Tab-separated table of C-alpha atoms and ligand atoms in Angstrom:
chain	number	residue	atom	x	y	z
A	659	MET	CA	-36.200	-13.928	-55.677
A	660	PRO	CA	-33.258	-15.716	-56.822
A	661	GLU	CA	-32.978	-15.083	-60.643
A	662	LEU	CA	-31.136	-16.938	-63.374
A	663	PRO	CA	-27.270	-16.446	-62.089
A	664	GLU	CA	-28.370	-17.677	-58.380
A	665	VAL	CA	-30.325	-20.614	-59.606
A	666	ALA	CA	-28.026	-21.555	-62.237
A	667	ALA	CA	-25.025	-21.747	-59.738
A	668	HIS	CA	-27.100	-23.605	-57.185
A	669	ALA	CA	-28.028	-26.028	-59.742
A	670	GLU	CA	-24.203	-27.038	-60.363
A	671	ARG	CA	-24.037	-27.144	-56.469
A	672	LEU	CA	-26.697	-29.676	-56.411
A	673	SER	CA	-25.522	-31.622	-59.500
A	674	ALA	CA	-22.167	-31.792	-57.845
A	675	GLY	CA	-23.311	-32.806	-54.342
A	676	PHE	CA	-26.202	-35.515	-55.661
A	677	SER	CA	-25.635	-36.629	-58.976
A	678	GLY	CA	-25.737	-40.256	-59.619
A	679	THR	CA	-27.590	-40.972	-56.512
A	680	PRO	CA	-31.047	-43.066	-56.326
A	681	LEU	CA	-34.246	-41.467	-55.018
A	682	ALA	CA	-35.695	-43.349	-52.069
A	683	ARG	CA	-38.920	-41.127	-52.230
A	684	PHE	CA	-40.367	-37.588	-52.398
A	685	GLU	CA	-42.275	-36.380	-49.623
A	686	PRO	CA	-44.570	-33.245	-49.884
A	687	MET	CA	-44.977	-31.752	-46.628
A	688	HIS	CA	-47.472	-28.792	-47.765
A	689	PRO	CA	-50.833	-29.719	-49.303
A	690	ALA	CA	-50.725	-27.133	-52.094
A	691	VAL	CA	-46.627	-27.782	-52.948
A	692	LEU	CA	-47.052	-30.295	-55.484
A	693	LYS	CA	-48.924	-28.979	-58.609
A	694	THR	CA	-49.067	-31.979	-60.786
A	695	PHE	CA	-50.910	-35.734	-60.137
A	696	ASP	CA	-49.572	-37.790	-62.956
A	697	PRO	CA	-47.219	-39.231	-62.778
A	698	ARG	CA	-47.170	-40.091	-59.210
A	699	PRO	CA	-43.831	-38.932	-57.532
A	700	ALA	CA	-43.396	-42.842	-56.443
A	701	ALA	CA	-42.888	-43.569	-59.974
A	702	ALA	CA	-39.406	-41.746	-59.776
A	703	ALA	CA	-38.150	-43.786	-56.639
A	704	GLY	CA	-35.332	-46.208	-57.585
A	705	LYS	CA	-34.377	-43.855	-60.726
A	706	ALA	CA	-30.854	-42.123	-60.165
A	707	LEU	CA	-30.467	-38.107	-60.136
A	708	LYS	CA	-29.097	-37.692	-63.690
A	709	GLU	CA	-28.254	-33.808	-63.101
A	710	VAL	CA	-29.771	-30.730	-61.703
A	711	GLY	CA	-30.252	-27.947	-64.169
A	712	HIS	CA	-32.305	-25.035	-64.679
A	713	ARG	CA	-34.589	-23.319	-67.176
A	714	GLY	CA	-35.236	-19.533	-66.133
A	715	LYS	CA	-35.411	-19.631	-62.539
A	716	TYR	CA	-36.725	-23.193	-62.308
A	717	LEU	CA	-34.683	-25.813	-60.941
A	718	LEU	CA	-34.911	-29.161	-62.969
A	719	LEU	CA	-33.924	-32.179	-61.127
A	720	ARG	CA	-33.917	-34.881	-63.764
A	721	PHE	CA	-34.090	-38.392	-62.641
A	722	GLY	CA	-33.977	-41.766	-64.854
A	723	GLU	CA	-31.675	-44.925	-65.523
A	724	SER	CA	-28.325	-43.998	-65.509
A	725	ASP	CA	-27.512	-44.441	-68.848
A	726	GLY	CA	-26.326	-40.791	-69.757
A	727	GLY	CA	-28.576	-39.609	-72.542
A	728	HIS	CA	-32.483	-38.648	-72.265
A	729	GLY	CA	-34.477	-41.925	-71.414
A	730	ALA	CA	-37.948	-42.301	-72.234
A	731	SER	CA	-38.596	-43.308	-68.746
A	732	ASP	CA	-36.888	-40.075	-67.336
A	733	LEU	CA	-38.740	-38.067	-64.771
A	734	THR	CA	-38.166	-34.401	-64.068
A	735	PHE	CA	-38.871	-32.463	-60.705
A	736	VAL	CA	-39.126	-28.819	-61.565
A	737	VAL	CA	-39.047	-26.494	-58.614
A	738	HIS	CA	-39.631	-22.779	-58.164
A	739	LEU	CA	-38.315	-21.311	-55.194
A	740	MET	CA	-40.505	-18.031	-55.484
A	741	GLN	CA	-39.426	-15.344	-53.213
A	742	ALA	CA	-38.238	-16.972	-49.836
A	743	GLY	CA	-37.839	-20.708	-50.656
A	744	ARG	CA	-34.500	-22.788	-50.657
A	745	LEU	CA	-33.597	-26.112	-51.700
A	746	ARG	CA	-30.797	-27.461	-49.610
A	747	PRO	CA	-29.250	-30.571	-48.148
A	748	ASP	CA	-30.735	-31.856	-45.199
A	749	THR	CA	-28.614	-34.317	-42.651
A	750	LYS	CA	-31.302	-33.790	-39.900
A	751	LEU	CA	-34.140	-35.351	-41.555
A	752	ALA	CA	-36.630	-33.943	-38.781
A	753	ARG	CA	-40.308	-35.160	-38.905
A	754	LYS	CA	-41.736	-31.541	-39.215
A	755	PRO	CA	-38.881	-29.363	-40.208
A	756	ARG	CA	-39.288	-25.516	-39.939
A	757	GLY	CA	-40.793	-23.941	-43.114
A	758	GLY	CA	-40.575	-27.478	-44.670
A	759	MET	CA	-42.448	-27.651	-48.298
A	760	ALA	CA	-41.149	-31.104	-49.499
A	761	ARG	CA	-38.244	-33.418	-49.180
A	762	TRP	CA	-36.328	-35.770	-51.662
A	763	THR	CA	-34.552	-38.460	-49.464
A	764	PHE	CA	-31.905	-40.483	-51.252
A	765	ASP	CA	-30.402	-43.938	-50.817
A	766	ASP	CA	-27.674	-43.743	-48.141
A	767	GLY	CA	-27.108	-40.120	-48.076
A	768	PRO	CA	-28.600	-36.695	-46.935
A	769	ALA	CA	-31.861	-35.413	-48.536
A	770	LEU	CA	-32.727	-32.346	-50.123
A	771	LEU	CA	-35.379	-30.375	-48.441
A	772	LEU	CA	-37.200	-27.538	-49.799
A	773	THR	CA	-38.217	-24.945	-47.251
A	774	GLU	CA	-40.043	-21.640	-47.637
A	775	ALA	CA	-39.682	-18.860	-45.144
A	776	GLY	CA	-42.628	-16.498	-44.166
A	777	THR	CA	-46.177	-17.544	-44.607
A	778	GLU	CA	-46.654	-16.971	-48.311
A	779	ARG	CA	-46.035	-20.644	-49.040
A	780	ARG	CA	-45.828	-20.227	-52.767
A	781	ALA	CA	-42.581	-22.342	-53.631
A	782	ALA	CA	-43.961	-25.114	-55.841
A	783	VAL	CA	-43.055	-28.346	-57.471
A	784	TRP	CA	-44.144	-29.846	-60.606
A	785	LEU	CA	-43.217	-33.667	-61.475
A	786	LEU	CA	-43.161	-33.726	-65.570
A	787	ALA	CA	-42.658	-37.018	-67.723
A	788	ASP	CA	-41.389	-36.997	-71.771
A	789	GLN	CA	-40.655	-33.450	-72.688
A	790	PRO	CA	-40.844	-31.402	-69.791
A	791	ALA	CA	-40.024	-28.038	-72.059
A	792	THR	CA	-43.507	-28.455	-73.646
A	793	ALA	CA	-45.539	-28.693	-70.498
A	794	GLU	CA	-46.365	-26.205	-67.747
A	795	PRO	CA	-45.045	-24.456	-66.176
A	796	LEU	CA	-41.966	-24.458	-68.493
A	797	ALA	CA	-43.840	-24.202	-71.864
A	798	ARG	CA	-44.846	-20.554	-71.482
A	799	LEU	CA	-41.166	-19.305	-70.820
A	800	GLY	CA	-39.389	-17.219	-73.188
A	801	PRO	CA	-35.744	-18.130	-74.077
A	802	ASP	CA	-33.383	-18.077	-71.375
A	803	ALA	CA	-32.099	-14.792	-70.920
A	804	ASP	CA	-28.389	-15.781	-71.111
A	805	SER	CA	-28.780	-17.443	-74.477
A	806	ILE	CA	-31.069	-15.510	-76.511
A	807	SER	CA	-29.709	-13.574	-79.582
A	808	ARG	CA	-29.635	-10.080	-80.305
A	809	ASP	CA	-32.165	-10.522	-83.252
A	810	GLU	CA	-34.626	-12.580	-81.239
A	811	LEU	CA	-34.215	-9.905	-78.462
A	812	ALA	CA	-34.971	-7.051	-80.938
A	813	ARG	CA	-37.969	-9.281	-82.573
A	814	ARG	CA	-39.565	-9.634	-78.923
A	815	LEU	CA	-38.866	-6.018	-78.047
A	816	ALA	CA	-40.483	-4.609	-81.237
A	817	ALA	CA	-43.723	-6.940	-80.900
A	818	ALA	CA	-44.105	-5.909	-76.976
A	819	SER	CA	-44.419	-2.247	-76.934
A	820	GLU	CA	-44.248	-1.865	-73.388
A	821	ARG	CA	-41.977	-0.606	-70.777
A	822	VAL	CA	-38.683	-2.171	-70.968
A	823	HIS	CA	-38.270	-2.894	-67.086
A	824	GLY	CA	-41.662	-4.619	-67.413
A	825	PHE	CA	-40.479	-6.404	-70.408
A	826	LEU	CA	-37.495	-7.743	-68.823
A	827	ARG	CA	-39.111	-9.451	-65.843
A	828	ASP	CA	-41.759	-11.044	-67.903
A	829	GLN	CA	-40.696	-14.585	-67.969
A	830	SER	CA	-42.689	-15.176	-71.055
A	831	HIS	CA	-40.517	-12.468	-73.190
A	832	LEU	CA	-37.385	-14.133	-71.674
A	833	ALA	CA	-36.676	-16.396	-68.658
A	834	GLY	CA	-34.241	-15.478	-65.818
A	835	ILE	CA	-34.320	-12.118	-64.940
A	836	GLY	CA	-36.132	-10.195	-61.724
A	837	ARG	CA	-36.133	-7.309	-59.932
A	838	LEU	CA	-32.311	-6.831	-59.166
A	839	LEU	CA	-31.330	-8.006	-62.995
A	840	ALA	CA	-33.752	-5.527	-64.691
A	841	ASN	CA	-32.134	-2.725	-62.707
A	842	GLU	CA	-28.592	-3.426	-63.206
A	843	ILE	CA	-29.003	-4.345	-66.711
A	844	LEU	CA	-30.804	-1.281	-67.815
A	845	HIS	CA	-28.266	0.769	-66.079
A	846	THR	CA	-25.492	-0.927	-67.615
A	847	ALA	CA	-27.234	-0.308	-71.160
A	848	LYS	CA	-27.886	3.216	-70.361
A	849	VAL	CA	-31.590	3.008	-71.280
A	850	SER	CA	-34.284	4.471	-69.174
A	851	PRO	CA	-36.374	2.037	-67.459
A	852	PHE	CA	-39.492	3.470	-68.632
A	853	ALA	CA	-38.468	3.495	-72.561
A	854	ASN	CA	-41.032	1.756	-74.795
A	855	THR	CA	-39.439	-1.630	-76.143
A	856	ALA	CA	-40.998	-0.873	-79.399
A	857	ARG	CA	-39.223	2.440	-79.789
A	858	LEU	CA	-35.671	1.471	-78.779
A	859	ASP	CA	-33.218	2.353	-81.691
A	860	GLY	CA	-30.808	-0.395	-82.846
A	861	ALA	CA	-27.663	1.125	-80.709
A	862	SER	CA	-29.954	0.685	-77.772
A	863	VAL	CA	-30.876	-2.981	-78.491
A	864	ASP	CA	-27.173	-3.562	-79.047
A	865	ARG	CA	-26.197	-2.324	-75.607
A	866	LEU	CA	-29.342	-3.916	-73.995
A	867	HIS	CA	-28.406	-7.483	-75.376
A	868	ALA	CA	-24.913	-7.171	-74.523
A	869	ALA	CA	-25.679	-5.826	-70.847
A	870	ILE	CA	-28.051	-8.836	-70.293
A	871	THR	CA	-25.024	-11.098	-71.075
A	872	THR	CA	-22.458	-9.167	-68.883
A	873	SER	CA	-25.056	-8.756	-66.061
A	874	ILE	CA	-26.060	-12.481	-65.808
A	875	ALA	CA	-22.465	-13.261	-66.275
A	876	ARG	CA	-21.233	-10.845	-63.451
A	877	GLY	CA	-24.108	-12.579	-61.126
A	878	LEU	CA	-23.052	-15.791	-62.066
A	879	ASP	CA	-19.230	-15.147	-61.555
A	880	ALA	CA	-20.094	-14.083	-57.784
A	881	GLU	CA	-22.720	-16.580	-56.999
A	882	ARG	CA	-20.152	-19.421	-58.225
A	883	GLU	CA	-18.104	-18.199	-55.162
A	884	ARG	CA	-20.294	-18.872	-52.648
A	885	ALA	CA	-20.966	-22.236	-50.757
A	886	ASP	CA	-24.976	-21.709	-50.913
A	887	MET	CA	-27.408	-19.466	-52.401
A	888	GLY	CA	-27.012	-15.844	-51.029
A	889	ARG	CA	-29.748	-12.684	-50.281
A	890	SER	CA	-30.350	-10.249	-52.821
A	891	THR	CA	-28.161	-7.951	-50.841
A	892	ASP	CA	-24.998	-10.132	-51.543
A	893	ARG	CA	-25.623	-9.926	-55.221
A	894	PRO	CA	-23.337	-7.446	-57.440
A	895	ASN	CA	-25.169	-4.422	-58.150
A	896	ASP	CA	-24.398	-0.736	-59.068
A	897	VAL	CA	-27.856	0.685	-58.662
A	898	HIS	CA	-30.355	-1.803	-57.113
A	899	HIS	CA	-29.383	-1.479	-53.432
A	900	ARG	CA	-27.863	1.829	-54.011
A	901	VAL	CA	-30.787	4.260	-53.881
A	902	GLY	CA	-29.514	7.489	-52.577
A	903	GLN	CA	-25.723	6.721	-53.015
A	904	PRO	CA	-23.423	7.961	-55.777
A	905	CYS	CA	-23.569	6.117	-59.088
A	906	PRO	CA	-20.423	3.976	-59.573
A	907	GLU	CA	-20.397	5.073	-63.122
A	908	CYS	CA	-21.131	8.953	-62.964
A	909	ASP	CA	-21.531	9.895	-59.432
A	910	ASP	CA	-25.073	11.404	-59.928
A	911	THR	CA	-27.387	10.008	-57.265
A	912	VAL	CA	-29.130	6.790	-57.772
A	913	ARG	CA	-32.930	7.225	-57.558
A	914	ALA	CA	-36.238	5.031	-57.143
A	915	VAL	CA	-39.544	4.638	-58.344
A	916	GLU	CA	-41.393	2.257	-55.659
A	917	TYR	CA	-44.211	-0.276	-56.556
A	918	ARG	CA	-45.982	-2.233	-54.213
A	919	ARG	CA	-43.936	-5.326	-55.204
A	920	TYR	CA	-40.559	-4.100	-56.765
A	921	ARG	CA	-38.542	-1.013	-57.103
A	922	VAL	CA	-37.002	0.526	-60.209
A	923	ALA	CA	-33.635	1.804	-59.636
A	924	TYR	CA	-32.087	3.809	-62.260
A	925	CYS	CA	-29.492	6.518	-62.400
A	926	PRO	CA	-30.801	9.933	-64.209
A	927	ARG	CA	-27.571	11.073	-65.607
A	928	CYS	CA	-26.588	7.405	-67.297
A	929	GLN	CA	-30.259	6.576	-68.086
A	930	THR	CA	-32.725	9.314	-68.584
A	931	GLY	CA	-30.740	12.331	-69.635
A	932	GLY	CA	-30.998	13.731	-66.431
A	933	LYS	CA	-35.011	13.380	-65.892
A	934	VAL	CA	-36.378	12.355	-62.641
A	935	LEU	CA	-38.913	9.665	-63.415
A	936	ALA	CA	-42.434	9.984	-61.467
A	937	ASP	CA	-44.133	7.489	-60.097
A	938	ASN	CA	-47.209	8.039	-62.345
A	939	THR	CA	-48.807	4.539	-62.459
A	940	THR	CA	-49.486	3.773	-58.608
A	941	SER	CA	-49.591	6.807	-56.626
A	942	ARG	CA	-52.391	8.439	-58.482
A	943	PHE	CA	-54.692	5.623	-58.101
A	944	LEU	CA	-53.971	4.404	-54.633
A	945	LYS	CA	-55.023	7.395	-52.886
B	1411	LIG	ZN1	-24.602	7.170	-63.436
């Protein structure tokens, strides 16, 4: 799944390519893709794309009168790509594009096409008026991971009391971190993925906060070099795609605990005092 660096870099690309262009129409291509019914998408027709921004892993396509600031009549399309969704310029304008979920057609130019590979069809679009930040799906998000302060992070860690790997991926704690970044952040911070958030000492919180910042910046730098959103294997990583290989930091072997929907990849020497973590949450119960 694209995480904050991929989504942020993609928002920059789309902004550069489409800002200022008036929307001709928005066309849902799958019955479940549009999660809101008021306002109607037709209300956005004729408004210009002011910018494409992001909030956590969500892309925000903000339309309004081209007067610069946030106008009362602004409408924001919120797009979540989920696992396999992509939002790309579309010059073919095929009637039934492969994997098509929704299309924004602009006056005098190409369209933007939301597609989703595979059969899950979970990519989603919301159309929000007024203050999008206070409406679902954005209202439940914690602060963006690249802007959270050290003290706010410490407060949220202490209040949570759960495994730090799960904490980092929970978008209500902080927004934008997914499976790859959680592994990279914890490796960089030299914190065990299974450490309890409420028991981290101040030095660990310091390292964790610094690692969140550097890991996101590293991902963003790499993603800005690309012409389109890459795949997970294209992203810079020291542990996530290196299970069984030597740790770049210490040469110990990178190990993993596998879950159904994600993988905890870590280096024992760097993160757990050499201890190999047992998969003690799923394997015991799935048999
Ligand atoms: Zn290591």
